[in-house]
């Protein structure tokens, strides 16, 4: 069995949806058995839905009506463009309209109450996938395929952490097997809503923004799928962001751990949780371009190959480098523990940590939106030390970025750091801080934000990534 996920831009218009149906038809024919399909909302729809809910809570009575009209228009147009049977198209339009009526009622009550709970936000946000899945299934039927919409609320069971729920695997597996396998056995393509799930009590949850990829691998794992294919609008996992490096290339293959590092460090191809459900079962993931389905894309498996040494270079921006420094920190146990304890209490996540062995300072990187909370809580934690002069100050240097260099081939090879830092130095770029995980898969450095693009380009060129296979 193959699970295929189509992202928001792959289902962004009626024409694109018809293309998705063609891909599904082709795969069904080639393999002799239908794939399981997972879809995102049409591009931009989740954002629009969320905007409707937030403006309604803020006392705006007009925006959600406008958004409803836009969504109705957009889905109606899509249906006109990809559902040929008039009778089916009419029934589907009515169904979409009734879902949108319900959405409008929901926003009206949010407006009246002036309150929006995370649970309410999930119900609103998850509507986009419920709309798109219906249109995609209808488009498949128009092309002579058998297809049925499946609400993920019936099969993906999660905890009740609204907005960022975690699937409960044993329950999910049981339901997925029971609901999906019989459909596929009789030749029906299940079209499952990505992004959403439900608690054991049946209350709708979402798995976090951009999580339809994750929905697909959760299903892939629950079905013991042969492979999971993520259809997107780029040719696969690239060596760098092509908007920064014009010679960026598609990687023919990459390992689970490498791609996890890359997505953590801001490469937008895959949601960071995507790999976890499939890696332990060794189910390969392919990233493919729905607009160029003949391209081989990128294959993600357990095998970490050494070539190329560096697989990818990514950058995260809008960060702050927090430094806690002072002569009285040396040899005093517990300083790091207290520092990170205070950061954790302010609910902030730390992206990178360094401490020099002289123990005179601890540096760590947080998102700039969080920097004042961190400086404040660390300041409070070390109030006494600051007063006594054991610690000089807790400072925040803003407008910095992390460049992360990722590749399994870097492991155990002397001289990699020399080449990375040499390339950066040649361009006159100053490095503020450095960290390497003991896996040696990732070497990260902090630079000033005006240097980040140039730094990424320098390293890309140094390792000859513009010459590797792929497109
Ligand atoms: N539609 C959801 C979002 O925009 C999930 C996804 O597209 O993966 O966050
Ligand atoms: Mg996405």
CSV table of N, CA and C in Angstrom, one decimal, residues 238-249 313-314 317 452-461 465-466:
chain,number,residue,atom,x,y,z
A,238,UNK,N,15.9,19.9,-1.1
A,238,UNK,CA,17.0,20.6,-1.8
A,238,UNK,C,18.1,20.9,-0.9
A,239,UNK,N,19.3,21.1,-1.6
A,239,UNK,CA,20.5,21.3,-0.8
A,239,UNK,C,20.5,22.7,0.0
A,240,UNK,N,19.7,23.6,-0.5
A,240,UNK,CA,19.5,24.9,0.2
A,240,UNK,C,18.2,25.5,-0.4
A,241,UNK,N,17.8,26.6,0.2
A,241,UNK,CA,16.6,27.3,-0.2
A,241,UNK,C,17.0,28.0,-1.6
A,242,UNK,N,16.3,27.6,-2.6
A,242,UNK,CA,16.7,28.2,-4.0
A,242,UNK,C,16.5,29.7,-4.1
A,243,UNK,N,15.7,30.3,-3.1
A,243,UNK,CA,15.6,31.7,-3.1
A,243,UNK,C,16.9,32.4,-2.6
A,244,UNK,N,17.7,31.6,-1.9
A,244,UNK,CA,19.0,32.1,-1.4
A,244,UNK,C,20.1,31.7,-2.4
A,245,UNK,N,20.1,30.4,-2.7
A,245,UNK,CA,21.2,29.8,-3.5
A,245,UNK,C,20.6,29.4,-4.9
A,246,UNK,N,20.8,30.2,-5.9
A,246,UNK,CA,20.2,29.9,-7.2
A,246,UNK,C,20.6,28.5,-7.8
A,247,UNK,N,21.8,28.0,-7.4
A,247,UNK,CA,22.3,26.7,-7.9
A,247,UNK,C,21.9,25.6,-7.0
A,248,UNK,N,20.9,25.8,-6.0
A,248,UNK,CA,20.5,24.7,-5.2
A,248,UNK,C,20.0,23.5,-6.0
A,249,UNK,N,20.3,22.3,-5.5
A,249,UNK,CA,20.0,21.1,-6.2
A,249,UNK,C,19.0,20.2,-5.4
A,313,UNK,N,22.2,22.9,3.6
A,313,UNK,CA,22.5,24.1,4.5
A,313,UNK,C,21.2,24.9,4.6
A,314,UNK,N,20.9,25.1,5.9
A,314,UNK,CA,19.6,25.9,6.1
A,314,UNK,C,19.9,27.1,7.0
A,317,UNK,N,16.2,32.6,10.8
A,317,UNK,CA,16.4,34.0,11.1
A,317,UNK,C,15.6,34.5,12.3
A,452,UNK,N,23.8,36.1,6.6
A,452,UNK,CA,23.3,34.8,6.6
A,452,UNK,C,23.3,34.2,5.1
A,453,UNK,N,22.7,35.0,4.2
A,453,UNK,CA,22.6,34.5,2.8
A,453,UNK,C,23.9,34.2,2.2
A,454,UNK,N,24.9,35.2,2.4
A,454,UNK,CA,26.2,35.0,1.8
A,454,UNK,C,26.9,33.8,2.4
A,455,UNK,N,26.7,33.6,3.7
A,455,UNK,CA,27.3,32.4,4.4
A,455,UNK,C,26.8,31.1,3.8
A,456,UNK,N,25.5,31.0,3.6
A,456,UNK,CA,24.9,29.8,3.1
A,456,UNK,C,25.5,29.6,1.7
A,457,UNK,N,25.6,30.6,0.9
A,457,UNK,CA,26.1,30.5,-0.5
A,457,UNK,C,27.5,30.0,-0.5
A,458,UNK,N,28.3,30.6,0.4
A,458,UNK,CA,29.7,30.2,0.5
A,458,UNK,C,29.9,28.8,0.8
A,459,UNK,N,29.2,28.2,1.8
A,459,UNK,CA,29.3,26.8,2.2
A,459,UNK,C,28.8,25.9,1.0
A,460,UNK,N,27.7,26.3,0.4
A,460,UNK,CA,27.1,25.5,-0.7
A,460,UNK,C,28.2,25.4,-1.8
A,461,UNK,N,28.9,26.4,-2.1
A,461,UNK,CA,29.9,26.4,-3.2
A,461,UNK,C,31.1,25.6,-2.7
A,465,UNK,N,28.0,21.6,-3.9
A,465,UNK,CA,26.6,21.1,-3.9
A,465,UNK,C,25.9,21.5,-5.2
A,466,UNK,N,26.4,22.5,-5.9
A,466,UNK,CA,25.7,22.9,-7.2
A,466,UNK,C,26.0,21.9,-8.3
